[in-house]
Each structure stands twice: as C-alpha cells, then as structure tokens.
Short mmCIF file of C-alpha atoms in Angstrom, two decimals:
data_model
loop_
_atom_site.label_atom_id
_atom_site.label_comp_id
_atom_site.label_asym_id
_atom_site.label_seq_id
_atom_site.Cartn_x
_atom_site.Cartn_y
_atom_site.Cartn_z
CA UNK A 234 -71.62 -127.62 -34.20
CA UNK A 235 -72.85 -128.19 -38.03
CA UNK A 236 -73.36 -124.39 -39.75
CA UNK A 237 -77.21 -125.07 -40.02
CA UNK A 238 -79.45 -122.80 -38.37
CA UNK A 239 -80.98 -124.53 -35.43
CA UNK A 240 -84.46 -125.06 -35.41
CA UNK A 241 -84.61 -122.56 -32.65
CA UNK A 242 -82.80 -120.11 -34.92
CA UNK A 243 -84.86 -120.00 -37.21
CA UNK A 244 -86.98 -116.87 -38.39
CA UNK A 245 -90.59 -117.55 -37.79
CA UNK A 246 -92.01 -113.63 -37.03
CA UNK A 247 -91.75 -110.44 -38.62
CA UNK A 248 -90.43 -107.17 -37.17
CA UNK A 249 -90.76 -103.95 -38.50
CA UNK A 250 -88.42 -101.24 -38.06
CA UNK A 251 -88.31 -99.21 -34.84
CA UNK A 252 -89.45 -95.65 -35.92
CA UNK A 253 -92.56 -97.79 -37.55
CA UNK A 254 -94.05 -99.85 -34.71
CA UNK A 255 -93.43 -100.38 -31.37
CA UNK A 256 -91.22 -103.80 -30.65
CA UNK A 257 -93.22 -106.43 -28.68
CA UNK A 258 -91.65 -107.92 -25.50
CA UNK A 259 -90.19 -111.21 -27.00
CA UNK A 260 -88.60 -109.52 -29.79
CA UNK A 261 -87.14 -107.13 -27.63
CA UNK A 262 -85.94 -109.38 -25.74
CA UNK A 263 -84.39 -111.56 -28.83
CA UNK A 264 -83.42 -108.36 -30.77
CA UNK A 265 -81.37 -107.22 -27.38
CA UNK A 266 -79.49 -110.34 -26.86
CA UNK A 267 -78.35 -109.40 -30.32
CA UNK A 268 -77.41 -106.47 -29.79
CA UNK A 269 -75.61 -107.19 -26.18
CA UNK A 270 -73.46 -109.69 -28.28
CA UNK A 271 -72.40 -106.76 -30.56
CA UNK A 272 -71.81 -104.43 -27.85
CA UNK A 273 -68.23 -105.52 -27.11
CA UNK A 274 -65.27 -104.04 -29.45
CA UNK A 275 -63.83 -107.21 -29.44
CA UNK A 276 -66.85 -109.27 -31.02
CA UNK A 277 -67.87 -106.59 -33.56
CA UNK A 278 -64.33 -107.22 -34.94
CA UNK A 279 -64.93 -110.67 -34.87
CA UNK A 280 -67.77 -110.50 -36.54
CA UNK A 281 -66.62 -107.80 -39.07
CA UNK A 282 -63.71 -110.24 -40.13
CA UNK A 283 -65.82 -113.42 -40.58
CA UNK A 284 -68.53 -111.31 -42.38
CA UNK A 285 -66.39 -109.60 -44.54
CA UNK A 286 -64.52 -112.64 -45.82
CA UNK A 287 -65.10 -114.43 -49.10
CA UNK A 288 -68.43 -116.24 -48.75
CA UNK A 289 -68.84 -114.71 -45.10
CA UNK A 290 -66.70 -117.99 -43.42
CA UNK A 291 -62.83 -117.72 -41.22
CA UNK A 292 -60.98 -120.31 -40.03
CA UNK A 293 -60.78 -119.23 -36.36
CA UNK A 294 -56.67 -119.55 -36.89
CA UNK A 295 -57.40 -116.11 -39.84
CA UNK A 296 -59.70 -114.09 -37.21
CA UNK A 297 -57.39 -114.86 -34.54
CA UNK A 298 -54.71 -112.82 -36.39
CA UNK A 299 -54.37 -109.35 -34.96
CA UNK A 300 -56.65 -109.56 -32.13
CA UNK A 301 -54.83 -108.59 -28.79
CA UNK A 302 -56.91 -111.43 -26.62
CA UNK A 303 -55.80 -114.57 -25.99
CA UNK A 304 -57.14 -117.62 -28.06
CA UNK A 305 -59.46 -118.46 -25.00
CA UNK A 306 -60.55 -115.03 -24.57
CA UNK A 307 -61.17 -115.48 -28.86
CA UNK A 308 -63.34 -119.10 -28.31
CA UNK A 309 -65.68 -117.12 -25.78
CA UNK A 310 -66.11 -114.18 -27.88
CA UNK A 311 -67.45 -116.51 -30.60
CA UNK A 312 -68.80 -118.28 -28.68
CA UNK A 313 -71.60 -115.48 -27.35
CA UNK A 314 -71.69 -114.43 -31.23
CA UNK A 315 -72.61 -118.25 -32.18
CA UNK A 316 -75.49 -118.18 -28.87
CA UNK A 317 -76.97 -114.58 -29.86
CA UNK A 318 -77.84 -116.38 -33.70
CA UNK A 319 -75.08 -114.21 -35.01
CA UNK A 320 -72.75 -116.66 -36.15
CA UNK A 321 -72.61 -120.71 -37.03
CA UNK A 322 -70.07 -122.93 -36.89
CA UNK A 323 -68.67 -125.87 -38.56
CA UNK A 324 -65.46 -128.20 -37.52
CA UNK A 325 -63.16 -129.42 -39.77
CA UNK A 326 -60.40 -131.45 -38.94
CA UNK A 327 -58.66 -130.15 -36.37
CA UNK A 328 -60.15 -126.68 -36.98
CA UNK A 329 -63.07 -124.77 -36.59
CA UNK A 330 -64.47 -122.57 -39.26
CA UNK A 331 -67.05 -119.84 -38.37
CA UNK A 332 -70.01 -118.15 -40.08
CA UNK A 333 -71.62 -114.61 -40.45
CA UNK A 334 -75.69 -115.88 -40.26
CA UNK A 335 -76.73 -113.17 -43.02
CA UNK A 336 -80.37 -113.51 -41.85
CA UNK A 337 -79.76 -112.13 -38.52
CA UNK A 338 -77.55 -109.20 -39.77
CA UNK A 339 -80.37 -108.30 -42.12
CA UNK A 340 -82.70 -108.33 -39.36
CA UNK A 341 -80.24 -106.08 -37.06
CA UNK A 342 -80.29 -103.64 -40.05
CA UNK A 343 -83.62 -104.12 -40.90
CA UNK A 344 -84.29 -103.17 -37.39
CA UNK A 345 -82.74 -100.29 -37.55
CA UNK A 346 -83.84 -98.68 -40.89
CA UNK A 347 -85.34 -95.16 -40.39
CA UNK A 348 -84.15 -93.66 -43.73
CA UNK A 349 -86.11 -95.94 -46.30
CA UNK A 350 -89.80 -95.42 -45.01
CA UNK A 351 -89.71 -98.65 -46.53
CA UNK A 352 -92.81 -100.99 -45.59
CA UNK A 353 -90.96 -104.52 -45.98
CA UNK A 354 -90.50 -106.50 -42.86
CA UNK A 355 -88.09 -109.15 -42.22
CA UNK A 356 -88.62 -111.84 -40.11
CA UNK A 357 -87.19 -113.10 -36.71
CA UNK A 358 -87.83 -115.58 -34.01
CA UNK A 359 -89.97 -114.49 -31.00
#
C-alpha cells in the first residue's frame, strides 16, 4: 500500500466542532469509525508510537517492541488504524513502514475542541 492518501481519503467537507453544530449523519458516521479504531488500548499505542516518531513514520519491527500481542495480533491492529484513515503505509523491502495521517488527527482534535470558541473548521470526507 503506497503512503498516499487514497482518493477516498481524502478531505473534501468541513466539520465544525461538536459544542458548535450538530454533526450530520455521514460525518458521524466517518468521524465514529475513527473513533472505534482508537477505542482499543492496543491501537492508541500503536498509533501514539508511529505518531510520535521522527517525521510521524515506524518500521512495524520498532512499534512491535514492547507490545504484549503477537505480531499477527500487531498486523490487524494496523491494519483497522490504516482502514479508519488513521494511518498509511508504505513497503520497503522486506518491511513495512507505517504512517500517522496528520490530517485525520487534526480533524479528531478539531472535532473535539470546546475550549478555543474558535470558528475555523477543518475538513473531512463525508
């Protein structure tokens, strides 16, 4: 899988954050597949080591380190991280190397803003 967006991927609407406007269906619907991804301890690590890399990119033999799953267990947990838009992922060699999409974090925190009364919007597909 190259570590370009997919079409599909791609932002193309805007959502505000919660406290400011209702969500419509669709982006519910996107915004809680994104969230369902995160919702396991296992994947928010994942995602926490990738992201907090240099240049947001792991080797999956680095994020494998200290994780108590097995290196199956590891490949599914990325891979419902890569299908949710949170990650991409690249293969080089004989290894594959993973990527925090920063887009779709910004939109997760955009989402949930309710401190900056801030008007921006940020945009997501729908």
């Amino acid at each position: 899988m190259s570590n370009q967006l997919r079409e599909a991927d791609a932002p193309c609407c805007t959502v505000a954050p919660l406290t400011r406007e209702p969500l419509s269906a669709q982006a519910a619907v996107e915004m809680a597949a994104k969230f369902k991804a995160l919702s396991d301890p296992v994947r928010l690590r994942l995602l926490s080591s990738i992201a907090s890399r240099a240049g947001g990119e792991s080797c999956v033999c680095d994020i494998s380190e200290g994780v108590d799953v097995s290196q199956p267990t590891i490949s599914h947990h990325l891979k419902a991280l890569r299908d949710a838009g949170l990650l991409t992922s690249e293969r080089r060699a004989s290894w594959v190397y993973y990527r925090a999409v920063p887009e779709a974090l910004s939109i997760l925190s955009s989402l949930l803003d309710v401190g900056s009364g801030a008007e921006p919007t940020v945009g997501v597909r729908v």
